[in-house]
Structure formats: structure tokens, C-alpha cells
GROMACS .gro file of C-alpha atoms in nm:
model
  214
    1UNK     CA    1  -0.028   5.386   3.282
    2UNK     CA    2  -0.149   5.146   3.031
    3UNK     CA    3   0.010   4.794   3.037
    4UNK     CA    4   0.222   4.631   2.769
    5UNK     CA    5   0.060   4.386   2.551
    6UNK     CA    6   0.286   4.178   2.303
    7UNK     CA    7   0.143   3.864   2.109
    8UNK     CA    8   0.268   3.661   1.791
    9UNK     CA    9  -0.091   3.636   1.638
   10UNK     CA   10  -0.514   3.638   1.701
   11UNK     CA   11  -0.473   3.281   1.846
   12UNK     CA   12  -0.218   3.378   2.120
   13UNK     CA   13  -0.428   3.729   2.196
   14UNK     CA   14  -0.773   3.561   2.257
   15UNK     CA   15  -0.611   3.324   2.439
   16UNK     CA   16  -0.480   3.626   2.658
   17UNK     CA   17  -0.755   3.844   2.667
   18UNK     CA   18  -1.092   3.625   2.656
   19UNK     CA   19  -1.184   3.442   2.993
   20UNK     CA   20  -1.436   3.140   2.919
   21UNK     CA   21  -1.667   3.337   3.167
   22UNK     CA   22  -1.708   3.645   2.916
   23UNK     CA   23  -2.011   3.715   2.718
   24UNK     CA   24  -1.841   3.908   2.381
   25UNK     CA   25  -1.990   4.091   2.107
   26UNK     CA   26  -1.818   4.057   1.782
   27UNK     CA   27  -1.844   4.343   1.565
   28UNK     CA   28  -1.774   4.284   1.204
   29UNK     CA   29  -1.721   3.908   1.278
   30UNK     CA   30  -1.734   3.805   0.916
   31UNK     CA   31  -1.478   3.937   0.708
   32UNK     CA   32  -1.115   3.849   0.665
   33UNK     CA   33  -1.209   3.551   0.449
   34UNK     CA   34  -1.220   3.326   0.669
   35UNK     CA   35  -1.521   3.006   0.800
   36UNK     CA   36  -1.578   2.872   1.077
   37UNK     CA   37  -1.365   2.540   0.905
   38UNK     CA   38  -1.066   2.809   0.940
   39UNK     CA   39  -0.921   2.746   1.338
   40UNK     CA   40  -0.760   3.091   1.323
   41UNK     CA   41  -1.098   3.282   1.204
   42UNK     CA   42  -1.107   3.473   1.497
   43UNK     CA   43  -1.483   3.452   1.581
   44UNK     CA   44  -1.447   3.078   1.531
   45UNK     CA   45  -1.151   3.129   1.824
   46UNK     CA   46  -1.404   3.358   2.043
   47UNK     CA   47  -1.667   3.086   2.016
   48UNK     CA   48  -1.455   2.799   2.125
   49UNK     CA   49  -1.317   3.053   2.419
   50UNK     CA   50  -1.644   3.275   2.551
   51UNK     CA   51  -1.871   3.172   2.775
   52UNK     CA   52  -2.115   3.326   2.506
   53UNK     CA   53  -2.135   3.499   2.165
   54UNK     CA   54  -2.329   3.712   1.989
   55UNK     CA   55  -2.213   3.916   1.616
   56UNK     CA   56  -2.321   4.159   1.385
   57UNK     CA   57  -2.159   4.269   1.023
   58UNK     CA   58  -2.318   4.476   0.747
   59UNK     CA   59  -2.351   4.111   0.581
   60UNK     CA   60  -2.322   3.760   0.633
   61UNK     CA   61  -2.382   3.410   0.529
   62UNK     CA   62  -2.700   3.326   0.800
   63UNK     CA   63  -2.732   2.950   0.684
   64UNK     CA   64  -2.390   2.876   0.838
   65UNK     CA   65  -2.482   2.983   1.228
   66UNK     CA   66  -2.665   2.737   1.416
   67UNK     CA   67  -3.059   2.833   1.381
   68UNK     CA   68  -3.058   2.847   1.794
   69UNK     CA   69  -2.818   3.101   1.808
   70UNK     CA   70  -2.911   3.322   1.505
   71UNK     CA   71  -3.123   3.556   1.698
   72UNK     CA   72  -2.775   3.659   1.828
   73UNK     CA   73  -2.615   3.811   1.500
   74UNK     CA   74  -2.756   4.106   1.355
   75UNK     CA   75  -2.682   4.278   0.999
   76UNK     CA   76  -2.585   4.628   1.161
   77UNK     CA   77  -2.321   4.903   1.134
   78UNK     CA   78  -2.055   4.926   1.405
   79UNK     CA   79  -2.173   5.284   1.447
   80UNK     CA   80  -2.547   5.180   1.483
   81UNK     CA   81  -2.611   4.862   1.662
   82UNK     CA   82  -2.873   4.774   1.919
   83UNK     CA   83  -2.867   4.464   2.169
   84UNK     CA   84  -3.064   4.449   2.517
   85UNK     CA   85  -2.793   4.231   2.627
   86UNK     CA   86  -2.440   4.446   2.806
   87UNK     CA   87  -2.152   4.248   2.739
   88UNK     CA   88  -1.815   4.194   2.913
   89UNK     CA   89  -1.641   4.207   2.604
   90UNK     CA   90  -1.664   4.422   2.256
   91UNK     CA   91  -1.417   4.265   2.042
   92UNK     CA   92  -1.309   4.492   1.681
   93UNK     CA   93  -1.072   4.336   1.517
   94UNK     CA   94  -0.931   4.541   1.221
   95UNK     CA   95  -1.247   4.719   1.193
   96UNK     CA   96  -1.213   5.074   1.305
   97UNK     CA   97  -0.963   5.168   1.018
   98UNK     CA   98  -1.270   5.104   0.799
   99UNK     CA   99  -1.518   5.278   0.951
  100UNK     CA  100  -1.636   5.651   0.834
  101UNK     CA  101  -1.729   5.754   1.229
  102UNK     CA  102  -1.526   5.550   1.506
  103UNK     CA  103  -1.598   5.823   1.771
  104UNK     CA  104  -2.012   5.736   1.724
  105UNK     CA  105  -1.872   5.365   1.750
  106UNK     CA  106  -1.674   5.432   2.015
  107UNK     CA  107  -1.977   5.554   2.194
  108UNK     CA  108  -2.235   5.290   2.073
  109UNK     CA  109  -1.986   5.039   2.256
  110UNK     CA  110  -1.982   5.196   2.553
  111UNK     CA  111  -2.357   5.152   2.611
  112UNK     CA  112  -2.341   4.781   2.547
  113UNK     CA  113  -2.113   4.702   2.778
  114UNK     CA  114  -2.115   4.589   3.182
  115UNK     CA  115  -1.984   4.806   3.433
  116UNK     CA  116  -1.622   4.634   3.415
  117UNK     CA  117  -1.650   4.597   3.036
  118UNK     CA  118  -1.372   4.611   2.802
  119UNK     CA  119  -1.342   4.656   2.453
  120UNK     CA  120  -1.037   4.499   2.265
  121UNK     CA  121  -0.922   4.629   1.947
  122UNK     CA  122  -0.686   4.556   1.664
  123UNK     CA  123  -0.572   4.790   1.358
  124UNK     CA  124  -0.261   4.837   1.112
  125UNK     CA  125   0.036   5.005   1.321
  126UNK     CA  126   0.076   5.284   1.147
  127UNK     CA  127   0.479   5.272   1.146
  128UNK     CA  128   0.530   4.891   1.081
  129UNK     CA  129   0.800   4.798   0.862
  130UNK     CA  130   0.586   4.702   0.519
  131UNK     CA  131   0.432   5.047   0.526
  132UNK     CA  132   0.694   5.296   0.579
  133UNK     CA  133   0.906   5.034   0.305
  134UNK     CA  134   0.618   5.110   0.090
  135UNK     CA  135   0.632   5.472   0.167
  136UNK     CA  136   0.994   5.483   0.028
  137UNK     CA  137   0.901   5.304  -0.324
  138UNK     CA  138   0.553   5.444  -0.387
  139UNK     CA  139   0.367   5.771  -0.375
  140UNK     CA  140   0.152   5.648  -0.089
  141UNK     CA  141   0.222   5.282   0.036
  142UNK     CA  142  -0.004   5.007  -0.043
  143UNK     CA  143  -0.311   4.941   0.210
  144UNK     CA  144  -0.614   4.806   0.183
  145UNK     CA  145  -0.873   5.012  -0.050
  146UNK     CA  146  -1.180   5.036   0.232
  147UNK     CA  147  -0.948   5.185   0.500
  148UNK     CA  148  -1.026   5.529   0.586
  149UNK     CA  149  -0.801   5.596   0.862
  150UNK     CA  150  -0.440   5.530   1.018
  151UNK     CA  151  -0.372   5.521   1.344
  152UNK     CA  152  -0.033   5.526   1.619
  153UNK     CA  153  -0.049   5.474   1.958
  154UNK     CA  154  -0.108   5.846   1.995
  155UNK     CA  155  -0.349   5.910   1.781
  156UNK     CA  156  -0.615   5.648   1.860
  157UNK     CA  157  -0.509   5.682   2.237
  158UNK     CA  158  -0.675   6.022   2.205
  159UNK     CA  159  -0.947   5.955   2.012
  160UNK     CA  160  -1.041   5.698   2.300
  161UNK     CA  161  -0.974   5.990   2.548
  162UNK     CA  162  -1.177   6.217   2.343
  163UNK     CA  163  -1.440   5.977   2.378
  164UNK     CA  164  -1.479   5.878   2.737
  165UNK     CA  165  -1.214   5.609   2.726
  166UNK     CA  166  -0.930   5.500   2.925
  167UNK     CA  167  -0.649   5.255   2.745
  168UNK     CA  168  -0.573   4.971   3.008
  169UNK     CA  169  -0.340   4.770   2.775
  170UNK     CA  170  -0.171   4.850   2.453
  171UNK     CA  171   0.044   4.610   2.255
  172UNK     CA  172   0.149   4.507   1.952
  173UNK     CA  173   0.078   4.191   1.709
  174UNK     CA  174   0.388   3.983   1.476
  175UNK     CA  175   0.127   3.802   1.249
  176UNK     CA  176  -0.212   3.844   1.118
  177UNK     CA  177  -0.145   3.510   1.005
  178UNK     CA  178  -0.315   3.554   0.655
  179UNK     CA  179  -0.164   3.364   0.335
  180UNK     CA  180  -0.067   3.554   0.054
  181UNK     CA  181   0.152   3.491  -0.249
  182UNK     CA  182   0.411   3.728  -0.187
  183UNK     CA  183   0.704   3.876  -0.460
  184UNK     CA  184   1.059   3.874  -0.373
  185UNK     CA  185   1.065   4.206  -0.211
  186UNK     CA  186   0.809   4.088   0.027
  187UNK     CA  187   0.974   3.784   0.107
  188UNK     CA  188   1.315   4.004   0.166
  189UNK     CA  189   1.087   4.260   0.386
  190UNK     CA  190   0.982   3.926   0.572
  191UNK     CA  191   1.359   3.882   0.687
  192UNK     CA  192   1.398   4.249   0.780
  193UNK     CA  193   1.101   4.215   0.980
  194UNK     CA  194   1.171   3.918   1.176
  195UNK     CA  195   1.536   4.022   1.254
  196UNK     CA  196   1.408   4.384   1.362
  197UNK     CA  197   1.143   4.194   1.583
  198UNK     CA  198   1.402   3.991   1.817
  199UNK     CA  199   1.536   4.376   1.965
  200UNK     CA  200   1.180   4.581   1.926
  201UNK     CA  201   0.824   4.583   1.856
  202UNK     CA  202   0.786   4.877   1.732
  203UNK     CA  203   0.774   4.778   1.364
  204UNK     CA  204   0.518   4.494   1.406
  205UNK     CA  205   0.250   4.518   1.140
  206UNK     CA  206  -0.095   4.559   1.408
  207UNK     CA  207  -0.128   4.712   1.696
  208UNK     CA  208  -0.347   4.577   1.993
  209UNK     CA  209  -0.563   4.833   2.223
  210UNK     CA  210  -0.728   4.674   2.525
  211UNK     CA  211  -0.984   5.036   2.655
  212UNK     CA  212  -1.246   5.063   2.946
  213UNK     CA  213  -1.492   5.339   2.967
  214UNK     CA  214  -1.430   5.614   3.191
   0.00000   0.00000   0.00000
């Protein structure tokens, strides 16, 4: 049975789950608009935590990694990277909703890692609060216009089965801690949201799934 995971945001979950003694592969490392001046980017938060870190994305800025590490970042899809390193941890933060073939991910990561390996995982809870609100106003609630997927516990605990997976923690996340300027309903929603929070998580807006390969 898979163990309960429940965090208030990226900061607190890295802290949880990354050991300074893990190598960790980053995959899509740099979106979410955030630098490495940004202390809750999280790759900035894996490379203050890891023992060692190495990223890929399908772009990125290369003048802002140190030259001695840039060997270590690739331009790559999560479905097709390479590395001859094996890593102790794949790290995919709100990436697999975007991606057109997570099971061929799902696969590529399990060659790349070590033995006792572990990938870690975020992605929108299907049921949180500001979706199924958005449900009841809108034809189709409003998401993010690259996602191809959503995803319950259910649903993405299969796909990992389906894959050669086992799920060794799931969770859930409060905060993604992004800024936006928000309308009145939103800022109503917000209320709703942390009230609901103090008796469940069931509602919280990200899910967390912590998987080792079979």
C-alpha cells in the first residue's frame, strides 16, 4: 500500500523527498517561468539539495548554466532522452499532463535509473476545487492550453501499473506557489479552498506521485 504524502508547496516536497546524496535528473527543468534568481524555481531547489544534477527541456537559455556543468543538460523530449549516467532520482514536475506519450516516458525513465531509483512526479489533481468550480460556470473549465491529459489517483496509478511501475507514495500539494492577478471569484475560491483544506485534501490543486520500477 502506497504511503501518504501531504506538502504545502515544491519547497516543503524537495525538502521531503531529495536526500543531498541523490544524483537527479530533471526533466523539463525550465519552464514555469521561473530563474535560477527565483528560490522556489524548483530546479534551483534540486540544485541547492542533490548531491548532483543534470536537466534536459525541449529548450533552454544555455548561457545561464555554469559552462562546467553544461555537458549535463540536454535539449531532449521526455519521451526520448539519452544519458550514460542511472540516476537515483527522475524528478517531473507538472510535465506529464503535457506530454503526447507518458507511457514511452514512463519507460525511457525506467532505464535511467539505479536499481533503488525513484521517480517523483507532480500534475493537476484532477478533482481540486478551481476545476470542478470551473466545471460548474464553463463548458469545460479553464486549464492550461498545452495539457493533453488529466489525471486522478486512479487513473495515473494504472498507467504506472500498466507500465512496469509500482506507486510507493502518493500525496497531495496546497500551493504551486505561482503569482497571479486573480478576479474576485478567484480570490472567493481561495477562501473555499483553504477552509475545505483544514478537514481534507482531497480538493488540493496538484497531486504528488512518488513510483519505483517493478
Amino acid at each position: 500500500m502506497s504511503e501518504t504524502l501531504i506538502v504545502r508547496n515544491k519547497v516543503e516536497l524537495l525538502d521531503t523527498l531529495i536526500s543531498k546524496d541523490d544524483t537527479v535528473l530533471d526533466v523539463g527543468f525550465w519552464g514555469q517561468g521561473k530563474t535560477f534568481e527565483d528560490p522556489t524555481w524548483p530546479h534551483k531547489l534540486l540544485r541547492d539539495r542533490a548531491k548532483d544534477i543534470y536537466g534536459i527541456d525541449l529548450v533552454y537559455d544555455e548561457s545561464v548554466i555554469p559552462e562546467n556543468e553544461r555537458h549535463k543538460y540536454k535539449i531532449a523530449a521526455a519521451e526520448d532522452f539519452n544519458f550514460d549516467e542511472k540516476f537515483d532520482v527522475i524528478f517531473a514536475g507538472d510535465l506529464i499532463e503535457h506530454l503526447v506519450n507518458p507511457g514511452l516516458f514512463l519507460d525511457n525513465a525506467k532505464k535511467h535509473l539505479k536499481p533503488e531509483g525513484r521517480l517523483i512526479m507532480t500534475t493537476p489533481n484532477t478533482f481540486n476545487l478551481f476545476v470542478m468550480a470551473g466545471k460548474l460556470t464553463r463548458p469545460e473549465p479553464p486549464i492550461n492550453s498545452d495539457h493533453t491529459f488529466y489525471f486522478n489517483k486512479r487513473t495515473i496509478s494504472k498507467l504506472l501499473e500498466k507500465c512496469g511501475w509500482e506507486v510507493s507514495q502518493f500525496g497531495f500539494m496546497y500551493t504551486l506557489d505561482y503569482t497571479h492577478k486573480e478576479s474576485l471569484k478567484k480570490k472567493f475560491l481561495n477562501l473555499i479552498y483553504f477552509i475545505l483544506s483544514k478537514f481534507t485534501p482531497k480538493f488540493y490543486e496538484t497531486m504528488v506521485v512518488v513510483a519505483r520500477p517493478r
